[in-house]
């Protein structure tokens, strides 16, 4: 059996309201993640992990919001670095352990504060395998799968802040309070892949997630969350082609949610 790393652990950010994601997520980890290499923890409120023996829960009690829950969990993890994951990152491909260890070595030697492990978005140095994200990057630190210096992540967390706000505000905080922070990202998908970047988008199952649920016969009521329509999927793909199409798609997607009664029309023009 391999000795588990005493420098790196992984934490799955979640809460009991997303417990329907846990079984597929943990099954994908056990299938595609390097076994017995990192300690992995699942953040919950009161519920046990579906597999407490291999992936134990860190129970935070009453939900205090994404940042506060994560801060509580990090205080109970004693490794210097953590790999941040979310409950809707259902892995669909074997993780490239060799590349992951290479990045971990690079990160620790260069004293990097944050390293995004999937190219969403890629670094600003497009010509390299992975590279620096600059101070002008809109999502200099985002919540895709990433390797963090634990103390750096803890310093960026503000009690009560949700994940969407963090992705916008943390990049500003980095430039204000940590001007010398080093943040990097990979520029290709050679390291890991998970379900469409997420199994849930805007609180609804993505099509790939539904396919995984059905093919594995998970006892999940798909209708409770619902799924994305074909027009929404098309608009999401269209939005990646240019800034102009992104803006048009953005408003059309929100208009669809308003017509379905799932979005307040007052927020139509809010970013």
PDB file of C-alpha atoms in Angstrom:
ATOM      1  CA  UNK A   1       0.000   0.000   0.000  1.00  0.00           C
ATOM      2  CA  UNK A   2       1.291   3.459  -0.877  1.00  0.00           C
ATOM      3  CA  UNK A   3       1.958   5.876   1.959  1.00  0.00           C
ATOM      4  CA  UNK A   4      -0.532   8.714   1.867  1.00  0.00           C
ATOM      5  CA  UNK A   5       0.939  12.167   1.374  1.00  0.00           C
ATOM      6  CA  UNK A   6       1.414  14.215   4.541  1.00  0.00           C
ATOM      7  CA  UNK A   7       1.640  17.438   2.471  1.00  0.00           C
ATOM      8  CA  UNK A   8      -1.414  17.140   0.219  1.00  0.00           C
ATOM      9  CA  UNK A   9      -5.028  16.252   0.908  1.00  0.00           C
ATOM     10  CA  UNK A  10      -8.224  16.745  -1.059  1.00  0.00           C
ATOM     11  CA  UNK A  11     -11.476  18.300   0.131  1.00  0.00           C
ATOM     12  CA  UNK A  12     -14.883  18.014  -1.551  1.00  0.00           C
ATOM     13  CA  UNK A  13     -16.917  21.160  -0.906  1.00  0.00           C
ATOM     14  CA  UNK A  14     -20.591  20.355  -0.353  1.00  0.00           C
ATOM     15  CA  UNK A  15     -23.558  20.528   2.023  1.00  0.00           C
ATOM     16  CA  UNK A  16     -26.498  18.259   2.784  1.00  0.00           C
ATOM     17  CA  UNK A  17     -28.701  19.945   0.169  1.00  0.00           C
ATOM     18  CA  UNK A  18     -26.496  18.409  -2.539  1.00  0.00           C
ATOM     19  CA  UNK A  19     -26.349  14.908  -1.050  1.00  0.00           C
ATOM     20  CA  UNK A  20     -27.895  13.559  -4.265  1.00  0.00           C
ATOM     21  CA  UNK A  21     -24.483  14.192  -5.877  1.00  0.00           C
ATOM     22  CA  UNK A  22     -22.395  12.321  -3.348  1.00  0.00           C
ATOM     23  CA  UNK A  23     -22.719   8.722  -4.472  1.00  0.00           C
ATOM     24  CA  UNK A  24     -21.836   9.386  -8.148  1.00  0.00           C
ATOM     25  CA  UNK A  25     -19.009  11.718  -7.106  1.00  0.00           C
ATOM     26  CA  UNK A  26     -17.438   9.273  -4.675  1.00  0.00           C
ATOM     27  CA  UNK A  27     -17.901   6.342  -7.056  1.00  0.00           C
ATOM     28  CA  UNK A  28     -16.046   8.329  -9.737  1.00  0.00           C
ATOM     29  CA  UNK A  29     -13.230   9.118  -7.313  1.00  0.00           C
ATOM     30  CA  UNK A  30     -12.821   5.485  -6.318  1.00  0.00           C
ATOM     31  CA  UNK A  31     -12.764   4.511  -9.997  1.00  0.00           C
ATOM     32  CA  UNK A  32     -10.567   7.220 -11.504  1.00  0.00           C
ATOM     33  CA  UNK A  33      -8.591   8.860  -8.642  1.00  0.00           C
ATOM     34  CA  UNK A  34      -5.206   7.421  -7.501  1.00  0.00           C
ATOM     35  CA  UNK A  35      -6.092   5.119  -4.596  1.00  0.00           C
ATOM     36  CA  UNK A  36      -4.380   5.435  -1.225  1.00  0.00           C
ATOM     37  CA  UNK A  37      -2.372   8.481  -2.240  1.00  0.00           C
ATOM     38  CA  UNK A  38      -4.234  11.450  -0.728  1.00  0.00           C
ATOM     39  CA  UNK A  39      -6.616  11.715   2.173  1.00  0.00           C
ATOM     40  CA  UNK A  40      -9.951  12.931   0.774  1.00  0.00           C
ATOM     41  CA  UNK A  41     -12.654  14.577   2.902  1.00  0.00           C
ATOM     42  CA  UNK A  42     -16.293  15.423   2.161  1.00  0.00           C
ATOM     43  CA  UNK A  43     -17.817  18.543   3.723  1.00  0.00           C
ATOM     44  CA  UNK A  44     -21.350  17.899   5.032  1.00  0.00           C
ATOM     45  CA  UNK A  45     -23.704  19.479   7.555  1.00  0.00           C
ATOM     46  CA  UNK A  46     -24.982  16.489   9.526  1.00  0.00           C
ATOM     47  CA  UNK A  47     -25.005  13.526   7.129  1.00  0.00           C
ATOM     48  CA  UNK A  48     -22.351  10.833   6.826  1.00  0.00           C
ATOM     49  CA  UNK A  49     -20.344  10.357   3.668  1.00  0.00           C
ATOM     50  CA  UNK A  50     -21.601   7.459   1.486  1.00  0.00           C
ATOM     51  CA  UNK A  51     -18.207   5.882   2.225  1.00  0.00           C
ATOM     52  CA  UNK A  52     -16.981   7.059   5.639  1.00  0.00           C
ATOM     53  CA  UNK A  53     -14.124   4.584   5.690  1.00  0.00           C
ATOM     54  CA  UNK A  54     -12.396   5.782   2.520  1.00  0.00           C
ATOM     55  CA  UNK A  55     -13.732   9.343   2.204  1.00  0.00           C
ATOM     56  CA  UNK A  56     -14.775  10.553   5.676  1.00  0.00           C
ATOM     57  CA  UNK A  57     -17.057  13.522   6.245  1.00  0.00           C
ATOM     58  CA  UNK A  58     -16.162  16.772   7.993  1.00  0.00           C
ATOM     59  CA  UNK A  59     -19.464  17.808   9.556  1.00  0.00           C
ATOM     60  CA  UNK A  60     -19.841  21.564   9.905  1.00  0.00           C
ATOM     61  CA  UNK A  61     -23.283  21.538  11.528  1.00  0.00           C
ATOM     62  CA  UNK A  62     -25.694  24.351  10.695  1.00  0.00           C
ATOM     63  CA  UNK A  63     -25.079  25.717   7.214  1.00  0.00           C
ATOM     64  CA  UNK A  64     -23.275  29.068   7.413  1.00  0.00           C
ATOM     65  CA  UNK A  65     -22.567  29.497   3.716  1.00  0.00           C
ATOM     66  CA  UNK A  66     -19.938  28.185   1.327  1.00  0.00           C
ATOM     67  CA  UNK A  67     -16.951  30.180   2.630  1.00  0.00           C
ATOM     68  CA  UNK A  68     -17.661  29.648   6.334  1.00  0.00           C
ATOM     69  CA  UNK A  69     -18.236  25.929   5.850  1.00  0.00           C
ATOM     70  CA  UNK A  70     -15.007  25.575   3.871  1.00  0.00           C
ATOM     71  CA  UNK A  71     -13.032  27.579   6.434  1.00  0.00           C
ATOM     72  CA  UNK A  72     -14.311  25.316   9.228  1.00  0.00           C
ATOM     73  CA  UNK A  73     -13.264  22.220   7.272  1.00  0.00           C
ATOM     74  CA  UNK A  74      -9.817  23.559   6.375  1.00  0.00           C
ATOM     75  CA  UNK A  75      -9.082  24.217  10.037  1.00  0.00           C
ATOM     76  CA  UNK A  76      -9.469  20.484  10.578  1.00  0.00           C
ATOM     77  CA  UNK A  77      -7.120  19.476   7.768  1.00  0.00           C
ATOM     78  CA  UNK A  78      -3.432  19.545   8.687  1.00  0.00           C
ATOM     79  CA  UNK A  79      -1.744  19.343   5.273  1.00  0.00           C
ATOM     80  CA  UNK A  80       0.068  22.341   3.796  1.00  0.00           C
ATOM     81  CA  UNK A  81      -1.721  22.025   0.425  1.00  0.00           C
ATOM     82  CA  UNK A  82      -5.255  20.975  -0.457  1.00  0.00           C
ATOM     83  CA  UNK A  83      -6.856  19.941  -3.722  1.00  0.00           C
ATOM     84  CA  UNK A  84     -10.241  21.654  -3.932  1.00  0.00           C
ATOM     85  CA  UNK A  85     -13.095  19.657  -5.468  1.00  0.00           C
ATOM     86  CA  UNK A  86     -16.895  20.001  -5.531  1.00  0.00           C
ATOM     87  CA  UNK A  87     -19.610  17.395  -5.213  1.00  0.00           C
ATOM     88  CA  UNK A  88     -20.707  17.862  -8.825  1.00  0.00           C
ATOM     89  CA  UNK A  89     -17.264  17.129 -10.297  1.00  0.00           C
ATOM     90  CA  UNK A  90     -18.016  13.568 -11.432  1.00  0.00           C
ATOM     91  CA  UNK A  91     -14.848  12.185 -12.974  1.00  0.00           C
ATOM     92  CA  UNK A  92     -15.163  10.396 -16.296  1.00  0.00           C
ATOM     93  CA  UNK A  93     -11.522   9.654 -17.068  1.00  0.00           C
ATOM     94  CA  UNK A  94      -8.591   8.237 -15.124  1.00  0.00           C
ATOM     95  CA  UNK A  95      -6.540  11.005 -13.554  1.00  0.00           C
ATOM     96  CA  UNK A  96      -3.001  11.305 -14.872  1.00  0.00           C
ATOM     97  CA  UNK A  97      -1.140  10.687 -11.610  1.00  0.00           C
ATOM     98  CA  UNK A  98       2.266  11.283 -13.178  1.00  0.00           C
ATOM     99  CA  UNK A  99       1.235  14.777 -14.338  1.00  0.00           C
ATOM    100  CA  UNK A 100      -0.484  15.535 -11.043  1.00  0.00           C
ATOM    101  CA  UNK A 101       2.660  14.660  -9.079  1.00  0.00           C
ATOM    102  CA  UNK A 102       4.698  16.746 -11.522  1.00  0.00           C
ATOM    103  CA  UNK A 103       2.447  19.763 -10.856  1.00  0.00           C
ATOM    104  CA  UNK A 104       2.566  19.178  -7.095  1.00  0.00           C
ATOM    105  CA  UNK A 105       6.358  19.124  -7.218  1.00  0.00           C
ATOM    106  CA  UNK A 106       6.435  22.282  -9.368  1.00  0.00           C
ATOM    107  CA  UNK A 107       3.971  24.006  -7.037  1.00  0.00           C
ATOM    108  CA  UNK A 108       5.830  23.233  -3.822  1.00  0.00           C
ATOM    109  CA  UNK A 109       9.296  24.018  -5.193  1.00  0.00           C
ATOM    110  CA  UNK A 110       8.202  27.335  -6.756  1.00  0.00           C
ATOM    111  CA  UNK A 111       6.008  28.151  -3.704  1.00  0.00           C
ATOM    112  CA  UNK A 112       2.950  28.688  -5.884  1.00  0.00           C
ATOM    113  CA  UNK A 113      -0.214  29.746  -4.057  1.00  0.00           C
ATOM    114  CA  UNK A 114      -2.821  28.371  -6.465  1.00  0.00           C
ATOM    115  CA  UNK A 115      -2.733  25.995  -9.424  1.00  0.00           C
ATOM    116  CA  UNK A 116      -5.869  25.337 -11.485  1.00  0.00           C
ATOM    117  CA  UNK A 117      -5.850  21.685 -12.570  1.00  0.00           C
ATOM    118  CA  UNK A 118      -8.280  22.041 -15.484  1.00  0.00           C
ATOM    119  CA  UNK A 119      -8.142  24.704 -18.237  1.00  0.00           C
ATOM    120  CA  UNK A 120     -11.369  26.503 -17.251  1.00  0.00           C
ATOM    121  CA  UNK A 121     -10.126  29.093 -18.011  1.00  0.00           C
ATOM    122  CA  UNK A 122      -6.545  28.387 -19.160  1.00  0.00           C
ATOM    123  CA  UNK A 123      -3.577  30.487 -18.131  1.00  0.00           C
ATOM    124  CA  UNK A 124      -2.594  33.663 -19.969  1.00  0.00           C
ATOM    125  CA  UNK A 125       0.572  31.990 -21.257  1.00  0.00           C
ATOM    126  CA  UNK A 126      -1.047  30.018 -24.044  1.00  0.00           C
ATOM    127  CA  UNK A 127       2.203  28.777 -25.576  1.00  0.00           C
ATOM    128  CA  UNK A 128       3.235  26.728 -22.537  1.00  0.00           C
ATOM    129  CA  UNK A 129       1.882  23.489 -21.083  1.00  0.00           C
ATOM    130  CA  UNK A 130       0.878  25.483 -18.027  1.00  0.00           C
ATOM    131  CA  UNK A 131       1.628  29.004 -16.991  1.00  0.00           C
ATOM    132  CA  UNK A 132       0.977  32.090 -14.928  1.00  0.00           C
ATOM    133  CA  UNK A 133      -2.393  33.814 -14.715  1.00  0.00           C
ATOM    134  CA  UNK A 134      -1.885  37.570 -14.633  1.00  0.00           C
ATOM    135  CA  UNK A 135      -3.404  40.228 -12.368  1.00  0.00           C
ATOM    136  CA  UNK A 136      -5.836  41.189 -15.122  1.00  0.00           C
ATOM    137  CA  UNK A 137      -7.339  37.702 -15.386  1.00  0.00           C
ATOM    138  CA  UNK A 138     -11.071  37.892 -14.604  1.00  0.00           C
ATOM    139  CA  UNK A 139     -11.003  34.547 -12.836  1.00  0.00           C
ATOM    140  CA  UNK A 140      -7.473  34.532 -11.507  1.00  0.00           C
ATOM    141  CA  UNK A 141      -8.706  32.093  -8.897  1.00  0.00           C
ATOM    142  CA  UNK A 142     -11.805  30.080  -9.760  1.00  0.00           C
ATOM    143  CA  UNK A 143     -13.464  27.082  -8.167  1.00  0.00           C
ATOM    144  CA  UNK A 144     -12.693  24.418 -10.704  1.00  0.00           C
ATOM    145  CA  UNK A 145     -10.484  21.585  -9.451  1.00  0.00           C
ATOM    146  CA  UNK A 146      -7.384  23.322  -8.089  1.00  0.00           C
ATOM    147  CA  UNK A 147      -4.354  22.857  -5.877  1.00  0.00           C
ATOM    148  CA  UNK A 148      -4.173  25.525  -3.148  1.00  0.00           C
ATOM    149  CA  UNK A 149      -1.685  26.466  -0.491  1.00  0.00           C
ATOM    150  CA  UNK A 150      -4.092  25.982   2.413  1.00  0.00           C
ATOM    151  CA  UNK A 151      -3.075  29.121   4.295  1.00  0.00           C
ATOM    152  CA  UNK A 152      -3.553  31.209   1.133  1.00  0.00           C
ATOM    153  CA  UNK A 153      -7.054  29.862   0.513  1.00  0.00           C
ATOM    154  CA  UNK A 154      -7.994  30.429   4.159  1.00  0.00           C
ATOM    155  CA  UNK A 155      -6.792  34.038   3.945  1.00  0.00           C
ATOM    156  CA  UNK A 156      -9.025  34.685   0.917  1.00  0.00           C
ATOM    157  CA  UNK A 157     -12.204  33.315   2.491  1.00  0.00           C
ATOM    158  CA  UNK A 158     -14.741  35.762   3.901  1.00  0.00           C
ATOM    159  CA  UNK A 159     -17.478  34.422   6.172  1.00  0.00           C
ATOM    160  CA  UNK A 160     -20.873  34.292   4.505  1.00  0.00           C
ATOM    161  CA  UNK A 161     -19.561  34.649   0.955  1.00  0.00           C
ATOM    162  CA  UNK A 162     -20.851  32.173  -1.622  1.00  0.00           C
ATOM    163  CA  UNK A 163     -18.774  30.471  -4.296  1.00  0.00           C
ATOM    164  CA  UNK A 164     -19.988  32.654  -7.183  1.00  0.00           C
ATOM    165  CA  UNK A 165     -19.078  35.856  -5.323  1.00  0.00           C
ATOM    166  CA  UNK A 166     -15.733  34.385  -4.336  1.00  0.00           C
ATOM    167  CA  UNK A 167     -14.723  33.720  -7.929  1.00  0.00           C
ATOM    168  CA  UNK A 168     -15.253  37.399  -8.759  1.00  0.00           C
ATOM    169  CA  UNK A 169     -14.138  39.072  -5.539  1.00  0.00           C
ATOM    170  CA  UNK A 170     -11.187  36.847  -4.632  1.00  0.00           C
ATOM    171  CA  UNK A 171      -9.305  37.869  -7.766  1.00  0.00           C
ATOM    172  CA  UNK A 172      -9.610  41.495  -6.655  1.00  0.00           C
ATOM    173  CA  UNK A 173      -8.559  40.633  -3.100  1.00  0.00           C
ATOM    174  CA  UNK A 174      -5.489  38.816  -4.397  1.00  0.00           C
ATOM    175  CA  UNK A 175      -4.297  41.914  -6.237  1.00  0.00           C
ATOM    176  CA  UNK A 176      -5.004  44.162  -3.238  1.00  0.00           C
ATOM    177  CA  UNK A 177      -3.607  42.068  -0.405  1.00  0.00           C
ATOM    178  CA  UNK A 178      -1.382  39.468  -2.073  1.00  0.00           C
ATOM    179  CA  UNK A 179       0.293  41.325  -4.971  1.00  0.00           C
ATOM    180  CA  UNK A 180       3.090  38.756  -5.159  1.00  0.00           C
ATOM    181  CA  UNK A 181       0.811  35.711  -5.208  1.00  0.00           C
ATOM    182  CA  UNK A 182       1.651  33.137  -7.872  1.00  0.00           C
ATOM    183  CA  UNK A 183      -1.382  31.589  -9.557  1.00  0.00           C
ATOM    184  CA  UNK A 184      -1.038  29.089 -12.388  1.00  0.00           C
ATOM    185  CA  UNK A 185      -3.235  26.980 -14.642  1.00  0.00           C
ATOM    186  CA  UNK A 186      -2.865  24.068 -17.023  1.00  0.00           C
ATOM    187  CA  UNK A 187      -3.651  24.749 -20.679  1.00  0.00           C
ATOM    188  CA  UNK A 188      -4.942  21.344 -21.746  1.00  0.00           C
ATOM    189  CA  UNK A 189      -7.159  18.492 -20.556  1.00  0.00           C
ATOM    190  CA  UNK A 190      -4.332  15.992 -20.150  1.00  0.00           C
ATOM    191  CA  UNK A 191      -4.647  15.857 -16.350  1.00  0.00           C
ATOM    192  CA  UNK A 192      -8.284  15.120 -15.513  1.00  0.00           C
ATOM    193  CA  UNK A 193     -11.792  15.311 -16.896  1.00  0.00           C
ATOM    194  CA  UNK A 194     -15.119  15.492 -15.160  1.00  0.00           C
ATOM    195  CA  UNK A 195     -18.731  15.658 -16.297  1.00  0.00           C
ATOM    196  CA  UNK A 196     -19.171  18.719 -18.615  1.00  0.00           C
ATOM    197  CA  UNK A 197     -17.173  20.785 -16.121  1.00  0.00           C
ATOM    198  CA  UNK A 198     -20.010  20.093 -13.663  1.00  0.00           C
ATOM    199  CA  UNK A 199     -22.891  17.672 -13.119  1.00  0.00           C
ATOM    200  CA  UNK A 200     -25.198  20.526 -12.092  1.00  0.00           C
ATOM    201  CA  UNK A 201     -25.539  23.893 -13.797  1.00  0.00           C
ATOM    202  CA  UNK A 202     -27.945  26.507 -12.425  1.00  0.00           C
ATOM    203  CA  UNK A 203     -29.296  23.846 -10.063  1.00  0.00           C
ATOM    204  CA  UNK A 204     -30.241  21.474 -12.916  1.00  0.00           C
ATOM    205  CA  UNK A 205     -28.607  18.299 -14.144  1.00  0.00           C
ATOM    206  CA  UNK A 206     -26.425  18.548 -17.214  1.00  0.00           C
ATOM    207  CA  UNK A 207     -27.107  15.987 -19.966  1.00  0.00           C
ATOM    208  CA  UNK A 208     -23.905  14.089 -19.242  1.00  0.00           C
ATOM    209  CA  UNK A 209     -24.858  13.842 -15.566  1.00  0.00           C
ATOM    210  CA  UNK A 210     -28.235  12.367 -16.502  1.00  0.00           C
ATOM    211  CA  UNK A 211     -26.469   9.833 -18.733  1.00  0.00           C
ATOM    212  CA  UNK A 212     -24.199   8.827 -15.821  1.00  0.00           C
ATOM    213  CA  UNK A 213     -27.160   8.555 -13.426  1.00  0.00           C
ATOM    214  CA  UNK A 214     -29.104   6.319 -15.809  1.00  0.00           C
ATOM    215  CA  UNK A 215     -26.195   4.122 -16.886  1.00  0.00           C
ATOM    216  CA  UNK A 216     -25.286   3.416 -13.250  1.00  0.00           C
ATOM    217  CA  UNK A 217     -28.892   3.045 -12.044  1.00  0.00           C
ATOM    218  CA  UNK A 218     -28.429   5.552  -9.226  1.00  0.00           C
ATOM    219  CA  UNK A 219     -31.508   6.032  -7.065  1.00  0.00           C
ATOM    220  CA  UNK A 220     -31.810   9.724  -7.949  1.00  0.00           C
ATOM    221  CA  UNK A 221     -35.064  11.451  -8.878  1.00  0.00           C
ATOM    222  CA  UNK A 222     -33.960  13.443 -11.935  1.00  0.00           C
ATOM    223  CA  UNK A 223     -37.251  15.359 -12.072  1.00  0.00           C
ATOM    224  CA  UNK A 224     -36.595  17.064  -8.729  1.00  0.00           C
ATOM    225  CA  UNK A 225     -33.832  19.197 -10.257  1.00  0.00           C
ATOM    226  CA  UNK A 226     -34.809  18.896 -13.890  1.00  0.00           C
ATOM    227  CA  UNK A 227     -32.372  19.152 -16.773  1.00  0.00           C
ATOM    228  CA  UNK A 228     -31.172  21.656 -19.351  1.00  0.00           C
ATOM    229  CA  UNK A 229     -33.178  22.029 -22.550  1.00  0.00           C
ATOM    230  CA  UNK A 230     -31.615  21.620 -26.000  1.00  0.00           C
ATOM    231  CA  UNK A 231     -31.852  25.369 -26.671  1.00  0.00           C
ATOM    232  CA  UNK A 232     -30.012  26.130 -23.415  1.00  0.00           C
ATOM    233  CA  UNK A 233     -27.246  23.694 -24.301  1.00  0.00           C
ATOM    234  CA  UNK A 234     -26.961  25.270 -27.751  1.00  0.00           C
ATOM    235  CA  UNK A 235     -26.738  28.781 -26.271  1.00  0.00           C
ATOM    236  CA  UNK A 236     -24.034  27.693 -23.839  1.00  0.00           C
ATOM    237  CA  UNK A 237     -21.948  26.325 -26.716  1.00  0.00           C
ATOM    238  CA  UNK A 238     -22.621  29.457 -28.762  1.00  0.00           C
ATOM    239  CA  UNK A 239     -21.468  31.718 -25.929  1.00  0.00           C
ATOM    240  CA  UNK A 240     -17.927  30.335 -26.114  1.00  0.00           C
ATOM    241  CA  UNK A 241     -17.334  31.580 -29.681  1.00  0.00           C
ATOM    242  CA  UNK A 242     -17.077  35.328 -29.103  1.00  0.00           C
ATOM    243  CA  UNK A 243     -17.792  38.073 -26.570  1.00  0.00           C
ATOM    244  CA  UNK A 244     -20.723  39.328 -28.655  1.00  0.00           C
ATOM    245  CA  UNK A 245     -22.344  35.876 -28.749  1.00  0.00           C
ATOM    246  CA  UNK A 246     -21.609  35.435 -25.046  1.00  0.00           C
ATOM    247  CA  UNK A 247     -23.587  38.589 -24.201  1.00  0.00           C
ATOM    248  CA  UNK A 248     -26.511  37.619 -26.441  1.00  0.00           C
ATOM    249  CA  UNK A 249     -26.569  34.063 -25.068  1.00  0.00           C
ATOM    250  CA  UNK A 250     -26.353  35.359 -21.504  1.00  0.00           C
ATOM    251  CA  UNK A 251     -29.561  37.396 -21.807  1.00  0.00           C
ATOM    252  CA  UNK A 252     -31.420  34.685 -23.749  1.00  0.00           C
ATOM    253  CA  UNK A 253     -30.551  32.087 -21.101  1.00  0.00           C
ATOM    254  CA  UNK A 254     -31.827  34.323 -18.346  1.00  0.00           C
ATOM    255  CA  UNK A 255     -34.967  35.106 -20.329  1.00  0.00           C
ATOM    256  CA  UNK A 256     -35.657  31.370 -20.613  1.00  0.00           C
ATOM    257  CA  UNK A 257     -35.299  30.997 -16.823  1.00  0.00           C
ATOM    258  CA  UNK A 258     -37.676  33.937 -16.285  1.00  0.00           C
ATOM    259  CA  UNK A 259     -40.287  32.371 -18.568  1.00  0.00           C
ATOM    260  CA  UNK A 260     -39.948  29.139 -16.594  1.00  0.00           C
ATOM    261  CA  UNK A 261     -40.474  31.062 -13.349  1.00  0.00           C
ATOM    262  CA  UNK A 262     -36.992  30.188 -12.049  1.00  0.00           C
ATOM    263  CA  UNK A 263     -35.448  33.664 -12.231  1.00  0.00           C
ATOM    264  CA  UNK A 264     -36.527  37.130 -11.098  1.00  0.00           C
ATOM    265  CA  UNK A 265     -36.981  39.552 -14.009  1.00  0.00           C
ATOM    266  CA  UNK A 266     -35.485  42.323 -11.822  1.00  0.00           C
ATOM    267  CA  UNK A 267     -32.145  40.513 -12.064  1.00  0.00           C
ATOM    268  CA  UNK A 268     -32.160  40.241 -15.854  1.00  0.00           C
ATOM    269  CA  UNK A 269     -29.440  42.861 -16.330  1.00  0.00           C
ATOM    270  CA  UNK A 270     -27.333  41.945 -13.297  1.00  0.00           C
ATOM    271  CA  UNK A 271     -24.003  40.275 -14.027  1.00  0.00           C
TER     272      UNK A 271
END
